[in-house]
Structures are given as structure tokens and as C-alpha cells.
Tab-separated table of N, CA and C in Angstrom:
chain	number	residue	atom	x	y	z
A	1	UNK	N	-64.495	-41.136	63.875
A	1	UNK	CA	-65.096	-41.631	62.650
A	1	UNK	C	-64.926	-43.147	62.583
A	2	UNK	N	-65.681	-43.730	62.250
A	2	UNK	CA	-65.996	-45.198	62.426
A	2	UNK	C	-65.806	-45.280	60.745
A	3	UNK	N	-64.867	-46.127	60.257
A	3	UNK	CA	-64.017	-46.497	58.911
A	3	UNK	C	-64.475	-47.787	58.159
A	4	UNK	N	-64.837	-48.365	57.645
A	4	UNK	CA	-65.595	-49.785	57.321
A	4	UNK	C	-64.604	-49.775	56.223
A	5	UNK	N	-63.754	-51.161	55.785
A	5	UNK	CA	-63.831	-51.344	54.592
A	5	UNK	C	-63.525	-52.822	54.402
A	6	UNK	N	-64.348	-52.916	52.992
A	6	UNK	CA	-65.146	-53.981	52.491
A	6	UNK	C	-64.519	-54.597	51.224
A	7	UNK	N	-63.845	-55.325	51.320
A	7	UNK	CA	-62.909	-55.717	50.036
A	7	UNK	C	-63.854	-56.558	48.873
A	8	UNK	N	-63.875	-56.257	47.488
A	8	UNK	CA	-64.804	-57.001	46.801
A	8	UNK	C	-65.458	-57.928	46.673
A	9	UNK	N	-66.395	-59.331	46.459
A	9	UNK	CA	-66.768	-60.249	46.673
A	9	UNK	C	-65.287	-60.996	45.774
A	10	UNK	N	-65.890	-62.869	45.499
A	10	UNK	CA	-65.727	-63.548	44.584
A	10	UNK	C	-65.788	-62.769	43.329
A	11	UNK	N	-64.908	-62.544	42.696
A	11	UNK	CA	-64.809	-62.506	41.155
A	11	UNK	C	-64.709	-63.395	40.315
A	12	UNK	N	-64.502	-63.262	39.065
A	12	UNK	CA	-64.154	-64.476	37.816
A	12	UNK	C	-62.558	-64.308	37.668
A	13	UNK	N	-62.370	-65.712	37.164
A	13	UNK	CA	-60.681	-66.074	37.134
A	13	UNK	C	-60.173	-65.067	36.921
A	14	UNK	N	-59.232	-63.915	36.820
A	14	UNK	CA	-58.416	-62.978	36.111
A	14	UNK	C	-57.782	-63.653	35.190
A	15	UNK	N	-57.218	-64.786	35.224
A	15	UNK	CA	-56.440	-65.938	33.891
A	15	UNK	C	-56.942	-66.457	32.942
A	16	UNK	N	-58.422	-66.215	32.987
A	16	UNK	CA	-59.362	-66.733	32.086
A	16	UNK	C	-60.525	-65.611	31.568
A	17	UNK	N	-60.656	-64.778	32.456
A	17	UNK	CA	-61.343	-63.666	31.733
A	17	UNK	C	-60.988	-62.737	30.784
A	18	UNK	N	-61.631	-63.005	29.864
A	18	UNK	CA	-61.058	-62.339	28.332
A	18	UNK	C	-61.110	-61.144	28.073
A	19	UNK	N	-62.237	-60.238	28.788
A	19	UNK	CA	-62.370	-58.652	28.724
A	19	UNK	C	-61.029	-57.852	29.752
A	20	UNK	N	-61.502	-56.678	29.595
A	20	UNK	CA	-60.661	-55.821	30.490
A	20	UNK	C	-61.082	-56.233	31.970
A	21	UNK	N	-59.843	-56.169	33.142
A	21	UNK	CA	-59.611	-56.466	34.038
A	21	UNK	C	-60.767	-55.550	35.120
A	22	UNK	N	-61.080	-54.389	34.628
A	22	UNK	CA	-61.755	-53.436	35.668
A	22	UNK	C	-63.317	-53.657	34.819
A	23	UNK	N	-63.454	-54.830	34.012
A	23	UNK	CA	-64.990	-54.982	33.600
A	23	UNK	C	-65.404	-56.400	34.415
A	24	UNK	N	-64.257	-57.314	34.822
A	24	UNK	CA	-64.235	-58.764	35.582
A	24	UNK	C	-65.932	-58.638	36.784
A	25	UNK	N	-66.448	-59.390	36.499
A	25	UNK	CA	-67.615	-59.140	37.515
A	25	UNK	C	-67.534	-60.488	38.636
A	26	UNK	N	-68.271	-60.213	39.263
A	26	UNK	CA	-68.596	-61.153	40.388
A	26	UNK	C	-69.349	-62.359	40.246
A	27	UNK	N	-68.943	-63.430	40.216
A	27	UNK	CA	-69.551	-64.963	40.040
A	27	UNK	C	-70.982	-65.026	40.880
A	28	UNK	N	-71.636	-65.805	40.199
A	28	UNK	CA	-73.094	-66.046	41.225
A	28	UNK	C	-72.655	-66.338	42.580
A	29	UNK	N	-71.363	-67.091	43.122
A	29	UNK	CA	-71.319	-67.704	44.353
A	29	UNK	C	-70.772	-66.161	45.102
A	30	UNK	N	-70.279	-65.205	44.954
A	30	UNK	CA	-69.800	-64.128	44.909
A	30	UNK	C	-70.941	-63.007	45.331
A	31	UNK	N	-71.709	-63.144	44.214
A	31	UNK	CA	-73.192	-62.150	44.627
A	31	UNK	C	-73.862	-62.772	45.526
A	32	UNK	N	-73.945	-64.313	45.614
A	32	UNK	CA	-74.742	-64.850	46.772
A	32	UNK	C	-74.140	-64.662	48.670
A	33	UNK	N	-72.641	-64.957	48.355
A	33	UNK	CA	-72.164	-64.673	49.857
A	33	UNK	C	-72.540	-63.125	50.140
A	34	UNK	N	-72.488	-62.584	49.090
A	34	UNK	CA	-72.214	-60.690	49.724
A	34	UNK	C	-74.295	-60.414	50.146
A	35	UNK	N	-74.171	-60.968	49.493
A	35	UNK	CA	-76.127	-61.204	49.913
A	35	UNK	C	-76.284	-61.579	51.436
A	36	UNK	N	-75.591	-62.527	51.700
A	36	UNK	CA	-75.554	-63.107	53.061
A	36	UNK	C	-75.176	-62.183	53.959
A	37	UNK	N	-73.625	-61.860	53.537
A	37	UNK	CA	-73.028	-60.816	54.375
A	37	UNK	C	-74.054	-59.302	54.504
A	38	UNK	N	-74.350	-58.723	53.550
A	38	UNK	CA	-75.112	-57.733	53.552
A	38	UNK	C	-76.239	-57.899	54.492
A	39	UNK	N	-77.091	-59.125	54.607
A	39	UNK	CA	-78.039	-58.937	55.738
A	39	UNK	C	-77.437	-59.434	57.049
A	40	UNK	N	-76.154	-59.810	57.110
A	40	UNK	CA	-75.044	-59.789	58.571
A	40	UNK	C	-75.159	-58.547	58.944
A	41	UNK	N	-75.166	-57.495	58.143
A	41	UNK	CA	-74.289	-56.301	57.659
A	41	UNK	C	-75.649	-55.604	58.834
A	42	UNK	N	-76.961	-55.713	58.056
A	42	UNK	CA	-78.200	-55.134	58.638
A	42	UNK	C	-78.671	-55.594	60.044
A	43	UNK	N	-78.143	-57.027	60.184
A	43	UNK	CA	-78.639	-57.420	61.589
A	43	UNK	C	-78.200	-56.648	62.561
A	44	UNK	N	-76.603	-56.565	62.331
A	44	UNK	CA	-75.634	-55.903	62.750
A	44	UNK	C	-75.946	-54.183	63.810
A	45	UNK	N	-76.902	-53.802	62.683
A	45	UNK	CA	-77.413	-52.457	62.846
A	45	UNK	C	-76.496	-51.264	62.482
A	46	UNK	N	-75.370	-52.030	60.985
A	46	UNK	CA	-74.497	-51.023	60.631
A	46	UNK	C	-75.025	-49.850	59.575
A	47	UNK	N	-74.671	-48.638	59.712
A	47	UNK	CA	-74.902	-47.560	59.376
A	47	UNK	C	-74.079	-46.720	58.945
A	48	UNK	N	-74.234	-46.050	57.673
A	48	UNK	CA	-73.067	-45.252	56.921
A	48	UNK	C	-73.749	-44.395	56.388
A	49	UNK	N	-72.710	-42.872	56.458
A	49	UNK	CA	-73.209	-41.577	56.004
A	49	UNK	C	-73.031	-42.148	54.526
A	50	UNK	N	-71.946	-42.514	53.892
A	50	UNK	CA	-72.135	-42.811	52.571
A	50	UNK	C	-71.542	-44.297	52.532
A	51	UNK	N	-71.659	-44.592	50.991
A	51	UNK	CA	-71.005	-45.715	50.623
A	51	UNK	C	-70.310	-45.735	49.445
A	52	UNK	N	-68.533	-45.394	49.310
A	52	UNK	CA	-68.206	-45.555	48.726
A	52	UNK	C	-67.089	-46.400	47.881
A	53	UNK	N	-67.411	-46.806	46.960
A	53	UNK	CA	-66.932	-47.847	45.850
A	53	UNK	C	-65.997	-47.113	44.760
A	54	UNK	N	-65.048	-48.471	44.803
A	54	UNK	CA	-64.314	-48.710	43.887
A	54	UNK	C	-64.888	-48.089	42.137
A	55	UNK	N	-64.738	-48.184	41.248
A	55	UNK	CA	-64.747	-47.674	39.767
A	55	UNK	C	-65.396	-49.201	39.347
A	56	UNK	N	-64.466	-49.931	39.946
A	56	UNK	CA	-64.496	-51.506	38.741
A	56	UNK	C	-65.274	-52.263	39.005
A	57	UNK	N	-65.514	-53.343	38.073
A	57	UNK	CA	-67.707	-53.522	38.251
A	57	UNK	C	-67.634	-54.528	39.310
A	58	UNK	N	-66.327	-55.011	39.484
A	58	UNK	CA	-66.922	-56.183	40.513
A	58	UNK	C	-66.795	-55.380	42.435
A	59	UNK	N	-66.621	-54.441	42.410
A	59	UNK	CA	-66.288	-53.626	43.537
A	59	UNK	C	-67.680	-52.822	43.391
A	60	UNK	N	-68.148	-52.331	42.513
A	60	UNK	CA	-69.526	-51.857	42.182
A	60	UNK	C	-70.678	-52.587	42.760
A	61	UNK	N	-70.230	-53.952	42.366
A	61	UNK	CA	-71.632	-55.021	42.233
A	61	UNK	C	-71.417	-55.067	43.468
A	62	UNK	N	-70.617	-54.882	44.494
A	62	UNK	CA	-70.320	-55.734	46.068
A	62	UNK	C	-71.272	-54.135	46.921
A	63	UNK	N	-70.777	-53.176	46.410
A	63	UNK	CA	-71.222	-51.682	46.957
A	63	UNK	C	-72.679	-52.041	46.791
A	64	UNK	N	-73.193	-52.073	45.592
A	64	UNK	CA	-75.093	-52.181	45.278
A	64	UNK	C	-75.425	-53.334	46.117
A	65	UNK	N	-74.858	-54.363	45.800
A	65	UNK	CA	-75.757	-55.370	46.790
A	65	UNK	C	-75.848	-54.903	48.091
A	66	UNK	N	-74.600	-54.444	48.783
A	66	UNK	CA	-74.702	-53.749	50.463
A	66	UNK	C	-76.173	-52.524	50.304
A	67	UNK	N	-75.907	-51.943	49.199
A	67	UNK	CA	-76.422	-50.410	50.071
A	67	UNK	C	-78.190	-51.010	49.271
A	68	UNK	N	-78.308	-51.650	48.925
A	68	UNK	CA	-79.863	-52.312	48.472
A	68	UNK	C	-80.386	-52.811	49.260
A	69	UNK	N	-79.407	-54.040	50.387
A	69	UNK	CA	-80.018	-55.062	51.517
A	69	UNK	C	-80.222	-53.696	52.352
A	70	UNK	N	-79.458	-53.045	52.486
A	70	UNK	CA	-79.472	-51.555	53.722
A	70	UNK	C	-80.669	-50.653	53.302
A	71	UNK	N	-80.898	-50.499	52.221
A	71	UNK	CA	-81.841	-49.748	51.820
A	71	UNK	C	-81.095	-48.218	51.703
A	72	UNK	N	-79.594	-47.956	50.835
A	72	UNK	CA	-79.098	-46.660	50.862
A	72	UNK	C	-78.423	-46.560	49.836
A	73	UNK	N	-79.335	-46.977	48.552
A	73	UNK	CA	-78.993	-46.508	47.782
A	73	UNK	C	-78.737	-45.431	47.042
A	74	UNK	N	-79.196	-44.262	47.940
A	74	UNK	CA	-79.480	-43.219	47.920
A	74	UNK	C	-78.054	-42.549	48.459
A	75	UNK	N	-77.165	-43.567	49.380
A	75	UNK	CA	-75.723	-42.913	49.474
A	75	UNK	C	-74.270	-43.317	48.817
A	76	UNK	N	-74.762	-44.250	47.897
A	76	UNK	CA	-74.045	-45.100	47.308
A	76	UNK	C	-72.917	-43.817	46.059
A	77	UNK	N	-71.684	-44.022	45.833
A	77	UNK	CA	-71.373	-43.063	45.080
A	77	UNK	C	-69.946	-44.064	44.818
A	78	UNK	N	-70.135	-43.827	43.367
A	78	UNK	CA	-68.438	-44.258	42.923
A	78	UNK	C	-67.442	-43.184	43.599
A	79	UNK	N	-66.273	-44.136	43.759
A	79	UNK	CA	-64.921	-43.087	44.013
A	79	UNK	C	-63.809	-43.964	43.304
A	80	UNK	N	-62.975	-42.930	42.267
A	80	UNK	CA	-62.353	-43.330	41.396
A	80	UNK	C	-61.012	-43.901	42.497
A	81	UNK	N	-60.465	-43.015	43.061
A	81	UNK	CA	-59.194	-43.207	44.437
A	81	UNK	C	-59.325	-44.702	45.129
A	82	UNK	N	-60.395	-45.318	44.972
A	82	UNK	CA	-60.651	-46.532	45.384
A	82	UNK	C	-60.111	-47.572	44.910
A	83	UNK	N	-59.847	-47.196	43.489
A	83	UNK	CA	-59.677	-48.462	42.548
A	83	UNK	C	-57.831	-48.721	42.792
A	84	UNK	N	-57.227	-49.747	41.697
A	84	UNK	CA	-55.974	-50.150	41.859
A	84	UNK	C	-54.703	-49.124	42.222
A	85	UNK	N	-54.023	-48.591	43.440
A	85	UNK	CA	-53.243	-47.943	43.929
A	85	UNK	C	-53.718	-47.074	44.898
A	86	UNK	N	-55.113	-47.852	45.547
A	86	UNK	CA	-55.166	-47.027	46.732
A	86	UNK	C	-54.421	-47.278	47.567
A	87	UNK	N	-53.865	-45.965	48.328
A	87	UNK	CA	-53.007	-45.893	49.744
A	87	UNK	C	-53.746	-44.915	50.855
A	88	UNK	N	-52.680	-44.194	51.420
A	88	UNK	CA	-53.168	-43.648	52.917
A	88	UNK	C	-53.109	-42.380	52.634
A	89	UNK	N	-52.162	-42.169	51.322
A	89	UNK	CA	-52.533	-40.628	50.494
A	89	UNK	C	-53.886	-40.364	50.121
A	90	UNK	N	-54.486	-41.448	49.234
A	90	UNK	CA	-55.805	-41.396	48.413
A	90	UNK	C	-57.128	-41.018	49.655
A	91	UNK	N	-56.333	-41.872	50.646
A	91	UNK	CA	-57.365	-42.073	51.804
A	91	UNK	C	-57.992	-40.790	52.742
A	92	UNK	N	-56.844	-39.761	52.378
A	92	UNK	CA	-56.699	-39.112	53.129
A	92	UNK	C	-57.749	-37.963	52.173
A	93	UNK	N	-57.410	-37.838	51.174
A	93	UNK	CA	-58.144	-36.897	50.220
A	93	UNK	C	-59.340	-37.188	50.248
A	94	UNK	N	-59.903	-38.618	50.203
A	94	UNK	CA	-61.206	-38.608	50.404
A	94	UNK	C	-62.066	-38.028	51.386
A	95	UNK	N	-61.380	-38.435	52.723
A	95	UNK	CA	-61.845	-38.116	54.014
A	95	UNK	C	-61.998	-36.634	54.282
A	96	UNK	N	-60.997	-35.781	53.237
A	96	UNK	CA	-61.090	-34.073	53.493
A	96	UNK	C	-62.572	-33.831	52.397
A	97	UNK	N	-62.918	-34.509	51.573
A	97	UNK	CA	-63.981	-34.695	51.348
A	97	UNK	C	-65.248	-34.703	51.430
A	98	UNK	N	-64.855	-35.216	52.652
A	98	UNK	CA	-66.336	-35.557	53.436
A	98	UNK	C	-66.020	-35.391	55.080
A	99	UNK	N	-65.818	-33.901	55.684
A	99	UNK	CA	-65.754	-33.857	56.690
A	99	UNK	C	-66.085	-34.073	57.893
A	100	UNK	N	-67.869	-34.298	57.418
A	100	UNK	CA	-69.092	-33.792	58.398
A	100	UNK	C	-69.594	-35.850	58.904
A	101	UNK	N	-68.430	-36.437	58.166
A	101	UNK	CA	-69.050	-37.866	57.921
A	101	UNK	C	-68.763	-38.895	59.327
A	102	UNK	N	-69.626	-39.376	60.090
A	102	UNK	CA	-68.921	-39.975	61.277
A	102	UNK	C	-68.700	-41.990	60.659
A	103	UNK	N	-69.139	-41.959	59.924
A	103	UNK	CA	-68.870	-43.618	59.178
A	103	UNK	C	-69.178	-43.484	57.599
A	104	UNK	N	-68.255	-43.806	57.397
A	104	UNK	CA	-68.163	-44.415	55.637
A	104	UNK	C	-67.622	-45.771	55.531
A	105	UNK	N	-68.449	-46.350	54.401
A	105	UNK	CA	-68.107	-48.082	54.068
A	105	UNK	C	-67.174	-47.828	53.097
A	106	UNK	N	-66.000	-47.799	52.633
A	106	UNK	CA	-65.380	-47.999	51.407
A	106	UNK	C	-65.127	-49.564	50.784
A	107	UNK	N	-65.456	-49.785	49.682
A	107	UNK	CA	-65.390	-50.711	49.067
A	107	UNK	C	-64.357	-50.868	47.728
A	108	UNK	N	-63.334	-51.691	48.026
A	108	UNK	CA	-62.223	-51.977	46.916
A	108	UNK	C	-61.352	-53.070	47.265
A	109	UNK	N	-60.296	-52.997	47.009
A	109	UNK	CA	-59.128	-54.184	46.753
A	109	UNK	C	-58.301	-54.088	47.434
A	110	UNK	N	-57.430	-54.972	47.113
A	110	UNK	CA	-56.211	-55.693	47.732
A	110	UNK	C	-55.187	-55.163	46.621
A	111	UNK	N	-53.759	-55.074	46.873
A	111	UNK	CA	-53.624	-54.919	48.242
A	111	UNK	C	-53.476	-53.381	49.438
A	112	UNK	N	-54.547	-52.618	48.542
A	112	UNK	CA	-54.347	-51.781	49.033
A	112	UNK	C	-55.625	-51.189	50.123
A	113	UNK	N	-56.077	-52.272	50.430
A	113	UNK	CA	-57.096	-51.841	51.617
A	113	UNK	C	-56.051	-52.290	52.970
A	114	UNK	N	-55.528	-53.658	52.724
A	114	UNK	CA	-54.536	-54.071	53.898
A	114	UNK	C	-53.603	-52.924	54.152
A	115	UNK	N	-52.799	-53.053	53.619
A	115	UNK	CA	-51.622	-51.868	53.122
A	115	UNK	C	-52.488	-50.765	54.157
A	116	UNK	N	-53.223	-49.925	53.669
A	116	UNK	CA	-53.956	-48.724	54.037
A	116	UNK	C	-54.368	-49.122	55.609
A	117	UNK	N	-55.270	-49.728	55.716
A	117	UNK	CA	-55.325	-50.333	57.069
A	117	UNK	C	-54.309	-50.775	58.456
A	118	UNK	N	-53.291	-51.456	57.363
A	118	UNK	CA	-52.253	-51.351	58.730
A	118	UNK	C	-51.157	-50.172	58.778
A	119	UNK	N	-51.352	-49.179	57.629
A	119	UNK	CA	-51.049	-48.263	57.898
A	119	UNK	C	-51.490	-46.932	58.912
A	120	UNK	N	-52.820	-47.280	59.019
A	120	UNK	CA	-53.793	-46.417	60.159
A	120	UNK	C	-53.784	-46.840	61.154
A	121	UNK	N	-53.278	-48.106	61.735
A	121	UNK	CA	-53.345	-49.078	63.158
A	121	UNK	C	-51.984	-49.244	63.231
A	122	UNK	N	-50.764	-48.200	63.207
A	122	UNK	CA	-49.846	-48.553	63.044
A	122	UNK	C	-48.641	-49.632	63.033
A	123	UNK	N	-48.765	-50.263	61.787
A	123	UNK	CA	-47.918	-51.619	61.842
A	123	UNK	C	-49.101	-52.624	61.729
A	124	UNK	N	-48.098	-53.521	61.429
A	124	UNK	CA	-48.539	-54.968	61.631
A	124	UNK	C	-49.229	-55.627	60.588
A	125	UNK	N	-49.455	-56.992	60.183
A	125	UNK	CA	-49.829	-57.943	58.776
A	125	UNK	C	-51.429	-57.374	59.285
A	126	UNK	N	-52.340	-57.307	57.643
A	126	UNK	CA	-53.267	-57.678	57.863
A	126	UNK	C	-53.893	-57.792	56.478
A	127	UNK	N	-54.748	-58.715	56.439
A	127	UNK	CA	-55.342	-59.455	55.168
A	127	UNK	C	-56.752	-59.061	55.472
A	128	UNK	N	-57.264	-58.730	54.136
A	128	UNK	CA	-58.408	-58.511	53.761
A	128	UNK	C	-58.834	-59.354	52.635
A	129	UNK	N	-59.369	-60.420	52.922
A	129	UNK	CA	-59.921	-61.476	52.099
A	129	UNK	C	-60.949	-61.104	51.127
A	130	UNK	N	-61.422	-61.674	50.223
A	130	UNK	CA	-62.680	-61.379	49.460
A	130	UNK	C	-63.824	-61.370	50.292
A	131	UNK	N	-64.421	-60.389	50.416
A	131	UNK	CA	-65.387	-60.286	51.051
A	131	UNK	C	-65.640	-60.256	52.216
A	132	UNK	N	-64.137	-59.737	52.754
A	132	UNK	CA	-63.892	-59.432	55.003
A	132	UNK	C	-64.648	-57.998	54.685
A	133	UNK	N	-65.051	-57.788	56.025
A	133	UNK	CA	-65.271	-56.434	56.532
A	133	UNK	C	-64.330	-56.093	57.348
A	134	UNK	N	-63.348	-54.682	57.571
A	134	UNK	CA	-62.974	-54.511	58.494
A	134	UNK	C	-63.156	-53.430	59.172
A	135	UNK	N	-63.408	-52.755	60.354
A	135	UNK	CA	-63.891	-51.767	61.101
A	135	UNK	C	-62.920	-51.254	61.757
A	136	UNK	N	-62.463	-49.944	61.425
A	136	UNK	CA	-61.021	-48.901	61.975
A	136	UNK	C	-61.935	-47.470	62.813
A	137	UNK	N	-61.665	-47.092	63.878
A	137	UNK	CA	-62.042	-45.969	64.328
A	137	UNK	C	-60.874	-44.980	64.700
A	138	UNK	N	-60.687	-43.444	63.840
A	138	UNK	CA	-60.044	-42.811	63.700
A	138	UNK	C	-60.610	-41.639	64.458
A	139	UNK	N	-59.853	-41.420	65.395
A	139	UNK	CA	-60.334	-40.323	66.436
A	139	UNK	C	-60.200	-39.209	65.649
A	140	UNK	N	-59.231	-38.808	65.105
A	140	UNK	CA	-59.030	-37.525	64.538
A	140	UNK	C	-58.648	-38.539	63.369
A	141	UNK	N	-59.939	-37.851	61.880
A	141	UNK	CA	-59.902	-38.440	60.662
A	141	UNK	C	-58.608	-38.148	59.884
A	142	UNK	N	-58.219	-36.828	60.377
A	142	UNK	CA	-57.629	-36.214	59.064
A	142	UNK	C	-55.617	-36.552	59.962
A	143	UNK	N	-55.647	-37.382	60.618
A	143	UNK	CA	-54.240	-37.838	61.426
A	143	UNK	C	-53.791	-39.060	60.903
A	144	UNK	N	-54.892	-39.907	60.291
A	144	UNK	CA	-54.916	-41.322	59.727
A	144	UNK	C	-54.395	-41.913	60.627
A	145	UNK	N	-54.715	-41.975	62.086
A	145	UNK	CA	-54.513	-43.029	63.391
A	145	UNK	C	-55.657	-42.823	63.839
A	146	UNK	N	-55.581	-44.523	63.443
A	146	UNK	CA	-56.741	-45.038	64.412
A	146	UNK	C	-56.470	-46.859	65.038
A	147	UNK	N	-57.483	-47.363	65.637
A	147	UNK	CA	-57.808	-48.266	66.180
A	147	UNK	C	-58.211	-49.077	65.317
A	148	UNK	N	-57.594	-51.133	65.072
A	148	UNK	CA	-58.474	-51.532	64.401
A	148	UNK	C	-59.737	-52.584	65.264
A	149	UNK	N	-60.615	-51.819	65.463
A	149	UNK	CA	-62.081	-53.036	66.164
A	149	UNK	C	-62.370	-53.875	65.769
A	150	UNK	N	-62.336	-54.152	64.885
A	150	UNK	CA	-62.718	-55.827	64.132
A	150	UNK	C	-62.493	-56.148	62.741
A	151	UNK	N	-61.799	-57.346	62.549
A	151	UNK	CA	-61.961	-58.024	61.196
A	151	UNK	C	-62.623	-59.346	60.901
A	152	UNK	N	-63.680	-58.878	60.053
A	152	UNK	CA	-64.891	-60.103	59.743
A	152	UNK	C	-64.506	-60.493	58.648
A	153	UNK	N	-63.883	-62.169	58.581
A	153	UNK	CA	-63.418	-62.913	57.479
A	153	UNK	C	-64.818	-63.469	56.811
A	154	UNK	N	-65.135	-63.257	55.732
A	154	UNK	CA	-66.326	-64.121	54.478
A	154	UNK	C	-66.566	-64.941	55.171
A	155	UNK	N	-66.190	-66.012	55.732
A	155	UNK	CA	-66.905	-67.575	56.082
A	155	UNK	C	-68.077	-66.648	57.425
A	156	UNK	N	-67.524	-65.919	58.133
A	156	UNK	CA	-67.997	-65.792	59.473
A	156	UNK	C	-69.211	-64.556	58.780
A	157	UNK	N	-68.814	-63.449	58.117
A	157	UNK	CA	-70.145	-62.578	57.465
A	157	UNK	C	-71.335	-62.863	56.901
A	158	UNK	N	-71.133	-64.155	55.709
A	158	UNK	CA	-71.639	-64.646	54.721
A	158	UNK	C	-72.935	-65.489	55.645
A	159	UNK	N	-72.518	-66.228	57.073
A	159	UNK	CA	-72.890	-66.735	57.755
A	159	UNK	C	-74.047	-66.678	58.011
């Protein structure tokens, strides 16, 4: 299973945004890089049985812009397990989920996409910036070991 995950764009300050924290949306410069990245995303020739997102709108807005440039909106689906305290537990429930799935994009946060990630590549630092892609292939889904193939930092996606 080929693993994608996609940490939210640019958001608005958290220190200055006055609403609730899981309503914080994505700044124009934010929707514009993931625009960029998203047709990286298509040049690419990447492909996902589904696409699933975070709960919170700025993890939302990063999911729609991808699966719109892709044209799959049609696989796009909130997942609540996404949002603040995902781990390799949450990860795991999803994936029994969706058995039949050979790639899913998940889209959410820090710090629990890193966390989760170098928990599947056993060991080691890894940062997931606003708006990295990173690509894990898990031979056997339901073992949570896998391989990590690539991490695409924002400057180089957006590109």
C-alpha cells in the first residue's frame, strides 16, 4: 500500500485568530501554494483510492483543493481520527477500514503525522512542514512497517 500524507497548507496566526482553533482556515498564500502543489501532485501522475482529511477546515480546504486539481472529488471523505492526536493506533483503525485500498492521501497535522510516520519507518526525526508530501509504502498495511520513499518539502511541491 502506497501511504501519502499531506500535512495542511499555510494557515492564519493561531495567536491572533479569534474563532475556534479547528474553524482557523488557510490564508490566500496557503490556498495558492497547495494549488501549485496539487498540479505537482497531477504532473506527478499521483493516484488515490481515497482521500482522506482531517475534520478541521484548514486540513479540509488543503484535501478539496488536491482532490479538485485531481478531479476526485468523488473520493474525498472527512476522517475524524485525523484531526489533533493522531497516532499509529488511529492509523491503524483506519487502514482496517479500508482494506481493498492500495494508496490513500491522508491529510492532517503535526505533530502527529511525523510522530506516525517515523513510527512506520522505524525510528528516526522527521518533519512534516506545512504543506510537505510524504510517501510511506507498507508491505503488509495492517503491520504498520513500512518504507519511507520520499519527502516533498512546500518550496520544492509548490514549485
Amino acid at each position: 500500500m502506497k501511504l501519502y500524507f499531506l500535512r495542511h497548507g499555510l494557515a492564519g496566526d493561531p495567536t491572533t485568530w479569534e474563532g475556534a482553533d479547528e474553524d482557523r482556515p488557510l490564508t490566500s498564500k496557503g490556498r495558492k501554494r497547495l494549488a501549485d502543489s496539487a498540479k505537482t501532485m497531477k504532473k506527478l501522475g499521483l493516484e488515490f483510492d481515497w482521500i482522506l482529511t482531517s475534520p478541521l477546515k484548514r486540513a479540509y480546504q488543503t484535501a478539496k483543493i488536491v482532490a479538485e486539481e485531481l478531479d476526485l472529488g468523488n473520493i474525498l471523505r472527512e476522517e475524524p481520527r485525523l484531526g489533533p492526536g493522531f497516532d499509529a493506533d488511529k492509523l491503524l483503525a483506519i487502514l482496517q477500514e479500508y482494506p481493498g485500498a492500495q494508496s490513500l492521501l491522508l491529510v492532517g497535522h503535526e505533530p502527529g503525522f511525523s510522530v506516525t510516520a517515523s513510527h512506520l519507518t522505524g525510528g528516526g526525526r522527521l518533519v512534516c512542514k506545512k504543506g510537505s508530501l510524504l510517501r510511506i509504502d507498507l508491505e503488509e498495511p495492517l503491520t504498520l512497517q513500512g518504507e519511507l520513499v520520499w519527502l516533498i518539502p512546500p518550496a520544492v511541491l509548490a514549485d
